[in-house]
Amino acid sequence: VQLVESGGGLVEPGGSLRLSCAASGGIFTNYIMGWFRQAPGKEREFVASISWSGYVTSYSDSVKGRFTSSRDNDKNAVYLQMNSLKSEDTAVYYCAARAGRVLRTAASDYGYWGQGTQVTVSS
């Protein structure tokens, strides 16, 4: 499956952004979808994951209550709505997919990755 992220950019602290990830080349509902991010000099970290149905989600503690992941299986797309952004949210954000039904938080559990989209939170 091929993944393409979009929607990144520059936003002021407290602002919002919505990332999108378009999937192609596979049966979208066969995949758990995840969002990860990587800041300069840091390891890639888990942000969110969402079940094939969209009804089950998981978030890292650092974004819980501020970020929301959703998916539209008719459009083969997954989204990450990011509110109340902070400077520490600055990173390259990646969309990822893993076959199966169990949500995972480790990057090594995801076999398919997008190219990433830059999110910069700064005044």
CSV table of N, CA and C in Angstrom, one decimal:
chain,number,residue,atom,x,y,z
A,1,VAL,N,0.8,-1.2,0.0
A,1,VAL,CA,0.0,0.0,0.0
A,1,VAL,C,0.9,1.2,0.0
A,2,GLN,N,0.5,2.2,-0.8
A,2,GLN,CA,1.2,3.5,-0.9
A,2,GLN,C,0.5,4.6,-0.1
A,3,LEU,N,1.3,5.4,0.7
A,3,LEU,CA,0.7,6.4,1.5
A,3,LEU,C,1.3,7.8,1.2
A,4,VAL,N,0.4,8.8,1.1
A,4,VAL,CA,0.9,10.1,0.8
A,4,VAL,C,0.2,11.1,1.8
A,5,GLU,N,1.1,11.8,2.6
A,5,GLU,CA,0.6,12.7,3.6
A,5,GLU,C,0.5,14.1,3.0
A,6,SER,N,-0.4,14.9,3.6
A,6,SER,CA,-0.5,16.3,3.2
A,6,SER,C,-1.1,17.1,4.4
A,7,GLY,N,-1.0,18.4,4.3
A,7,GLY,CA,-1.6,19.3,5.3
A,7,GLY,C,-0.7,19.9,6.3
A,8,GLY,N,0.6,19.6,6.2
A,8,GLY,CA,1.6,20.2,7.2
A,8,GLY,C,1.8,21.6,6.8
A,9,GLY,N,2.5,22.3,7.7
A,9,GLY,CA,2.8,23.7,7.5
A,9,GLY,C,3.2,24.4,8.8
A,10,LEU,N,3.2,25.7,8.7
A,10,LEU,CA,3.6,26.6,9.9
A,10,LEU,C,2.4,27.1,10.6
A,11,VAL,N,2.3,26.9,11.9
A,11,VAL,CA,1.2,27.4,12.6
A,11,VAL,C,1.7,28.0,13.9
A,12,GLU,N,1.0,29.0,14.5
A,12,GLU,CA,1.4,29.6,15.7
A,12,GLU,C,0.9,28.7,16.9
A,13,PRO,N,1.6,28.8,18.0
A,13,PRO,CA,1.2,28.0,19.2
A,13,PRO,C,-0.3,28.3,19.5
A,14,GLY,N,-1.0,27.2,19.9
A,14,GLY,CA,-2.4,27.3,20.1
A,14,GLY,C,-3.3,27.1,18.9
A,15,GLY,N,-2.7,27.1,17.7
A,15,GLY,CA,-3.4,26.9,16.5
A,15,GLY,C,-3.7,25.5,16.2
A,16,SER,N,-4.3,25.3,15.0
A,16,SER,CA,-4.7,23.9,14.6
A,16,SER,C,-4.2,23.6,13.2
A,17,LEU,N,-4.1,22.3,12.9
A,17,LEU,CA,-3.8,21.8,11.6
A,17,LEU,C,-4.5,20.5,11.4
A,18,ARG,N,-4.8,20.2,10.2
A,18,ARG,CA,-5.4,18.8,9.9
A,18,ARG,C,-4.5,18.2,8.9
A,19,LEU,N,-3.9,17.1,9.3
A,19,LEU,CA,-3.1,16.3,8.3
A,19,LEU,C,-4.0,15.2,7.7
A,20,SER,N,-3.7,14.9,6.4
A,20,SER,CA,-4.4,13.9,5.7
A,20,SER,C,-3.4,12.9,5.2
A,21,CYS,N,-3.9,11.7,5.0
A,21,CYS,CA,-3.0,10.6,4.4
A,21,CYS,C,-3.9,9.8,3.5
A,22,ALA,N,-3.5,9.8,2.2
A,22,ALA,CA,-4.2,9.1,1.2
A,22,ALA,C,-3.5,7.8,0.9
A,23,ALA,N,-4.3,6.7,0.9
A,23,ALA,CA,-3.8,5.4,0.7
A,23,ALA,C,-4.2,4.8,-0.7
A,24,SER,N,-3.4,4.0,-1.3
A,24,SER,CA,-3.7,3.4,-2.5
A,24,SER,C,-2.9,2.1,-2.7
A,25,GLY,N,-3.5,1.2,-3.5
A,25,GLY,CA,-2.8,0.0,-3.8
A,25,GLY,C,-3.1,-1.2,-2.9
A,26,GLY,N,-4.0,-1.0,-2.0
A,26,GLY,CA,-4.4,-2.1,-1.1
A,26,GLY,C,-5.8,-2.0,-0.7
A,27,ILE,N,-6.3,-3.0,0.0
A,27,ILE,CA,-7.7,-2.9,0.6
A,27,ILE,C,-7.6,-2.2,1.9
A,28,PHE,N,-8.0,-1.0,1.9
A,28,PHE,CA,-7.8,0.0,3.0
A,28,PHE,C,-8.3,-0.6,4.4
A,29,THR,N,-9.4,-1.3,4.4
A,29,THR,CA,-9.9,-1.8,5.6
A,29,THR,C,-9.1,-2.9,6.2
A,30,ASN,N,-8.2,-3.4,5.5
A,30,ASN,CA,-7.3,-4.5,6.0
A,30,ASN,C,-6.2,-3.9,6.9
A,31,TYR,N,-6.1,-2.6,7.0
A,31,TYR,CA,-5.0,-2.0,7.7
A,31,TYR,C,-5.4,-1.1,8.9
A,32,ILE,N,-4.7,-1.3,10.0
A,32,ILE,CA,-4.6,-0.4,11.1
A,32,ILE,C,-3.8,0.8,10.6
A,33,MET,N,-4.2,2.0,10.9
A,33,MET,CA,-3.4,3.2,10.4
A,33,MET,C,-2.9,3.9,11.7
A,34,GLY,N,-1.6,4.4,11.5
A,34,GLY,CA,-1.0,5.0,12.6
A,34,GLY,C,-0.4,6.4,12.2
A,35,TRP,N,-0.2,7.2,13.1
A,35,TRP,CA,0.6,8.5,12.9
A,35,TRP,C,1.8,8.5,13.9
A,36,PHE,N,2.9,8.8,13.3
A,36,PHE,CA,4.1,9.0,14.1
A,36,PHE,C,4.7,10.3,13.8
A,37,ARG,N,5.7,10.7,14.6
A,37,ARG,CA,6.4,12.0,14.3
A,37,ARG,C,7.8,11.8,14.7
A,38,GLN,N,8.7,12.7,14.1
A,38,GLN,CA,10.1,12.6,14.4
A,38,GLN,C,10.6,14.1,14.4
A,39,ALA,N,11.1,14.5,15.5
A,39,ALA,CA,11.7,15.8,15.6
A,39,ALA,C,13.2,15.7,15.4
A,40,PRO,N,13.9,16.8,15.0
A,40,PRO,CA,15.3,16.7,14.7
A,40,PRO,C,16.1,16.2,16.0
A,41,GLY,N,16.9,15.2,15.7
A,41,GLY,CA,17.8,14.7,16.8
A,41,GLY,C,17.1,13.7,17.7
A,42,LYS,N,15.8,13.4,17.4
A,42,LYS,CA,15.0,12.5,18.3
A,42,LYS,C,14.6,11.3,17.5
A,43,GLU,N,14.2,10.2,18.2
A,43,GLU,CA,13.7,9.0,17.6
A,43,GLU,C,12.2,9.3,17.1
A,44,ARG,N,11.8,8.5,16.2
A,44,ARG,CA,10.4,8.5,15.7
A,44,ARG,C,9.5,8.0,16.9
A,45,GLU,N,8.5,8.8,17.1
A,45,GLU,CA,7.6,8.4,18.2
A,45,GLU,C,6.2,8.3,17.8
A,46,PHE,N,5.5,7.4,18.5
A,46,PHE,CA,4.0,7.1,18.2
A,46,PHE,C,3.2,8.4,18.6
A,47,VAL,N,2.2,8.6,17.8
A,47,VAL,CA,1.3,9.7,18.0
A,47,VAL,C,-0.1,9.2,18.2
A,48,ALA,N,-0.6,8.4,17.2
A,48,ALA,CA,-2.0,7.9,17.3
A,48,ALA,C,-2.1,6.7,16.4
A,49,SER,N,-3.1,5.9,16.7
A,49,SER,CA,-3.5,4.8,15.8
A,49,SER,C,-5.0,4.7,15.8
A,50,ILE,N,-5.5,4.0,14.7
A,50,ILE,CA,-6.9,3.9,14.5
A,50,ILE,C,-7.3,2.6,13.9
A,51,SER,N,-8.3,2.0,14.4
A,51,SER,CA,-8.7,0.6,13.9
A,51,SER,C,-9.3,0.7,12.5
A,52,TRP,N,-9.5,-0.4,11.9
A,52,TRP,CA,-9.9,-0.5,10.5
A,52,TRP,C,-11.3,0.2,10.4
A,53,SER,N,-12.1,0.1,11.5
A,53,SER,CA,-13.5,0.6,11.4
A,53,SER,C,-13.5,2.1,11.8
A,54,GLY,N,-12.4,2.5,12.4
A,54,GLY,CA,-12.4,3.9,12.9
A,54,GLY,C,-13.0,4.1,14.3
A,55,TYR,N,-13.5,3.0,14.9
A,55,TYR,CA,-14.2,3.2,16.2
A,55,TYR,C,-13.3,3.1,17.4
A,56,VAL,N,-12.1,2.5,17.1
A,56,VAL,CA,-11.1,2.4,18.2
A,56,VAL,C,-9.9,3.2,17.9
A,57,THR,N,-9.5,4.0,18.8
A,57,THR,CA,-8.3,4.9,18.6
A,57,THR,C,-7.4,4.8,19.9
A,58,SER,N,-6.1,5.1,19.6
A,58,SER,CA,-5.2,5.1,20.7
A,58,SER,C,-4.3,6.4,20.5
A,59,TYR,N,-3.9,7.0,21.6
A,59,TYR,CA,-3.1,8.2,21.5
A,59,TYR,C,-1.9,8.2,22.5
A,60,SER,N,-0.9,8.8,22.2
A,60,SER,CA,0.2,9.0,23.1
A,60,SER,C,-0.3,10.0,24.2
A,61,ASP,N,0.3,9.9,25.4
A,61,ASP,CA,-0.1,10.8,26.4
A,61,ASP,C,0.2,12.3,26.1
A,62,SER,N,1.2,12.5,25.3
A,62,SER,CA,1.6,13.9,25.0
A,62,SER,C,0.6,14.6,24.1
A,63,VAL,N,-0.3,13.8,23.4
A,63,VAL,CA,-1.2,14.5,22.4
A,63,VAL,C,-2.7,14.2,22.8
A,64,LYS,N,-2.9,13.3,23.8
A,64,LYS,CA,-4.2,12.9,24.2
A,64,LYS,C,-5.0,14.2,24.6
A,65,GLY,N,-6.2,14.3,24.1
A,65,GLY,CA,-7.1,15.4,24.4
A,65,GLY,C,-6.9,16.6,23.4
A,66,ARG,N,-5.8,16.6,22.7
A,66,ARG,CA,-5.6,17.6,21.7
A,66,ARG,C,-5.6,17.2,20.2
A,67,PHE,N,-5.2,15.9,20.0
A,67,PHE,CA,-5.2,15.4,18.6
A,67,PHE,C,-6.4,14.4,18.5
A,68,THR,N,-6.9,14.3,17.3
A,68,THR,CA,-8.0,13.3,17.0
A,68,THR,C,-7.7,12.7,15.7
A,69,SER,N,-7.7,11.3,15.6
A,69,SER,CA,-7.5,10.6,14.4
A,69,SER,C,-8.8,10.1,13.9
A,70,SER,N,-9.1,10.1,12.6
A,70,SER,CA,-10.3,9.6,12.0
A,70,SER,C,-9.9,9.0,10.7
A,71,ARG,N,-10.8,8.3,10.1
A,71,ARG,CA,-10.6,7.7,8.8
A,71,ARG,C,-11.9,7.7,8.0
A,72,ASP,N,-11.8,7.7,6.7
A,72,ASP,CA,-12.9,7.6,5.8
A,72,ASP,C,-12.6,6.5,4.8
A,73,ASN,N,-13.2,5.3,5.1
A,73,ASN,CA,-12.8,4.1,4.3
A,73,ASN,C,-13.4,4.2,2.9
A,74,ASP,N,-14.4,5.1,2.7
A,74,ASP,CA,-14.8,5.3,1.3
A,74,ASP,C,-13.8,6.0,0.4
A,75,LYS,N,-13.0,6.9,1.1
A,75,LYS,CA,-12.1,7.7,0.4
A,75,LYS,C,-10.6,7.2,0.6
A,76,ASN,N,-10.5,6.0,1.3
A,76,ASN,CA,-9.1,5.5,1.6
A,76,ASN,C,-8.2,6.5,2.2
A,77,ALA,N,-8.7,7.2,3.2
A,77,ALA,CA,-8.0,8.3,3.8
A,77,ALA,C,-8.1,8.2,5.3
A,78,VAL,N,-7.0,8.7,5.9
A,78,VAL,CA,-7.0,8.9,7.4
A,78,VAL,C,-6.5,10.3,7.7
A,79,TYR,N,-7.0,10.8,8.8
A,79,TYR,CA,-6.8,12.2,9.2
A,79,TYR,C,-6.3,12.3,10.6
A,80,LEU,N,-5.5,13.4,10.8
A,80,LEU,CA,-5.1,13.7,12.2
A,80,LEU,C,-5.4,15.2,12.4
A,81,GLN,N,-6.4,15.4,13.2
A,81,GLN,CA,-6.8,16.8,13.6
A,81,GLN,C,-6.0,17.2,14.8
A,82,MET,N,-5.2,18.2,14.7
A,82,MET,CA,-4.3,18.7,15.7
A,82,MET,C,-4.7,20.0,16.2
A,83,ASN,N,-5.1,20.1,17.5
A,83,ASN,CA,-5.6,21.4,18.1
A,83,ASN,C,-4.6,21.7,19.2
A,84,SER,N,-4.7,23.0,19.6
A,84,SER,CA,-3.9,23.5,20.8
A,84,SER,C,-2.4,23.1,20.6
A,85,LEU,N,-1.9,23.4,19.4
A,85,LEU,CA,-0.6,23.0,19.1
A,85,LEU,C,0.5,23.7,19.9
A,86,LYS,N,1.5,23.0,20.3
A,86,LYS,CA,2.6,23.5,21.1
A,86,LYS,C,3.9,23.5,20.3
A,87,SER,N,4.9,24.2,20.7
A,87,SER,CA,6.2,24.2,20.0
A,87,SER,C,6.8,22.8,20.0
A,88,GLU,N,6.5,22.1,21.0
A,88,GLU,CA,7.1,20.7,21.1
A,88,GLU,C,6.4,19.7,20.2
A,89,ASP,N,5.3,20.1,19.5
A,89,ASP,CA,4.7,19.3,18.5
A,89,ASP,C,5.4,19.4,17.1
A,90,THR,N,6.4,20.3,17.0
A,90,THR,CA,7.1,20.5,15.8
A,90,THR,C,7.9,19.2,15.4
A,91,ALA,N,7.6,18.7,14.2
A,91,ALA,CA,8.3,17.5,13.8
A,91,ALA,C,7.8,17.2,12.4
A,92,VAL,N,8.4,16.2,11.8
A,92,VAL,CA,7.9,15.6,10.6
A,92,VAL,C,6.9,14.5,11.0
A,93,TYR,N,5.7,14.6,10.4
A,93,TYR,CA,4.7,13.6,10.8
A,93,TYR,C,4.5,12.6,9.7
A,94,TYR,N,4.4,11.3,10.1
A,94,TYR,CA,4.4,10.2,9.1
A,94,TYR,C,3.1,9.5,9.3
A,95,CYS,N,2.5,9.1,8.3
A,95,CYS,CA,1.4,8.1,8.2
A,95,CYS,C,1.9,6.7,8.0
A,96,ALA,N,1.4,5.8,8.7
A,96,ALA,CA,1.9,4.4,8.6
A,96,ALA,C,0.7,3.4,8.6
A,97,ALA,N,0.9,2.2,8.0
A,97,ALA,CA,-0.1,1.2,7.9
A,97,ALA,C,0.4,-0.1,8.3
A,98,ARG,N,-0.4,-0.9,9.0
A,98,ARG,CA,0.0,-2.3,9.4
A,98,ARG,C,-1.2,-3.2,9.1
A,99,ALA,N,-0.9,-4.3,8.5
A,99,ALA,CA,-2.0,-5.3,8.3
A,99,ALA,C,-2.4,-5.9,9.6
A,100,GLY,N,-3.7,-6.2,9.8
A,100,GLY,CA,-4.2,-6.8,11.0
A,100,GLY,C,-5.3,-6.1,11.7
A,101,ARG,N,-5.6,-6.5,12.9
A,101,ARG,CA,-6.7,-5.9,13.6
A,101,ARG,C,-6.3,-5.4,15.0
A,102,VAL,N,-5.0,-5.5,15.4
A,102,VAL,CA,-4.6,-5.0,16.7
A,102,VAL,C,-3.8,-3.7,16.6
A,103,LEU,N,-4.3,-2.7,17.4
A,103,LEU,CA,-3.6,-1.5,17.4
A,103,LEU,C,-2.2,-1.6,18.0
A,104,ARG,N,-1.2,-1.0,17.4
A,104,ARG,CA,0.2,-1.1,18.0
A,104,ARG,C,0.8,0.3,18.0
A,105,THR,N,1.7,0.5,18.9
A,105,THR,CA,2.4,1.8,19.1
A,105,THR,C,3.8,1.8,18.6
A,106,ALA,N,4.4,0.6,18.3
A,106,ALA,CA,5.8,0.6,17.9
A,106,ALA,C,5.9,0.8,16.4
A,107,ALA,N,6.9,1.6,16.0
A,107,ALA,CA,7.1,1.9,14.6
A,107,ALA,C,7.4,0.6,13.9
A,108,SER,N,8.1,-0.3,14.5
A,108,SER,CA,8.6,-1.5,13.9
A,108,SER,C,7.4,-2.4,13.5
A,109,ASP,N,6.2,-2.2,14.1
A,109,ASP,CA,5.0,-3.0,13.8
A,109,ASP,C,4.3,-2.5,12.5
A,110,TYR,N,4.8,-1.4,12.0
A,110,TYR,CA,4.1,-0.9,10.8
A,110,TYR,C,5.0,-1.1,9.6
A,111,GLY,N,4.4,-1.7,8.5
A,111,GLY,CA,5.2,-2.1,7.3
A,111,GLY,C,5.2,-1.1,6.2
A,112,TYR,N,4.3,-0.1,6.3
A,112,TYR,CA,4.2,0.8,5.2
A,112,TYR,C,4.2,2.2,5.7
A,113,TRP,N,4.9,3.1,5.0
A,113,TRP,CA,5.1,4.5,5.5
A,113,TRP,C,5.0,5.5,4.4
A,114,GLY,N,4.4,6.7,4.7
A,114,GLY,CA,4.5,7.8,3.8
A,114,GLY,C,5.8,8.5,3.9
A,115,GLN,N,5.9,9.6,3.1
A,115,GLN,CA,7.1,10.3,3.0
A,115,GLN,C,7.3,11.3,4.1
A,116,GLY,N,6.2,11.6,4.8
A,116,GLY,CA,6.2,12.6,5.9
A,116,GLY,C,5.8,14.0,5.4
A,117,THR,N,5.3,14.8,6.4
A,117,THR,CA,4.9,16.2,6.1
A,117,THR,C,5.4,17.0,7.4
A,118,GLN,N,6.0,18.1,7.1
A,118,GLN,CA,6.6,18.9,8.2
A,118,GLN,C,5.5,19.8,8.8
A,119,VAL,N,5.5,19.7,10.2
A,119,VAL,CA,4.6,20.6,11.0
A,119,VAL,C,5.6,21.4,11.9
A,120,THR,N,5.4,22.7,11.8
A,120,THR,CA,6.2,23.6,12.5
A,120,THR,C,5.3,24.5,13.3
A,121,VAL,N,5.5,24.5,14.7
A,121,VAL,CA,4.7,25.3,15.5
A,121,VAL,C,5.6,26.4,16.1
A,122,SER,N,5.4,27.6,15.7
A,122,SER,CA,6.2,28.7,16.1
A,122,SER,C,5.5,30.1,15.9
A,123,SER,N,5.9,31.0,16.7
A,123,SER,CA,5.3,32.4,16.6
A,123,SER,C,6.3,33.2,15.8
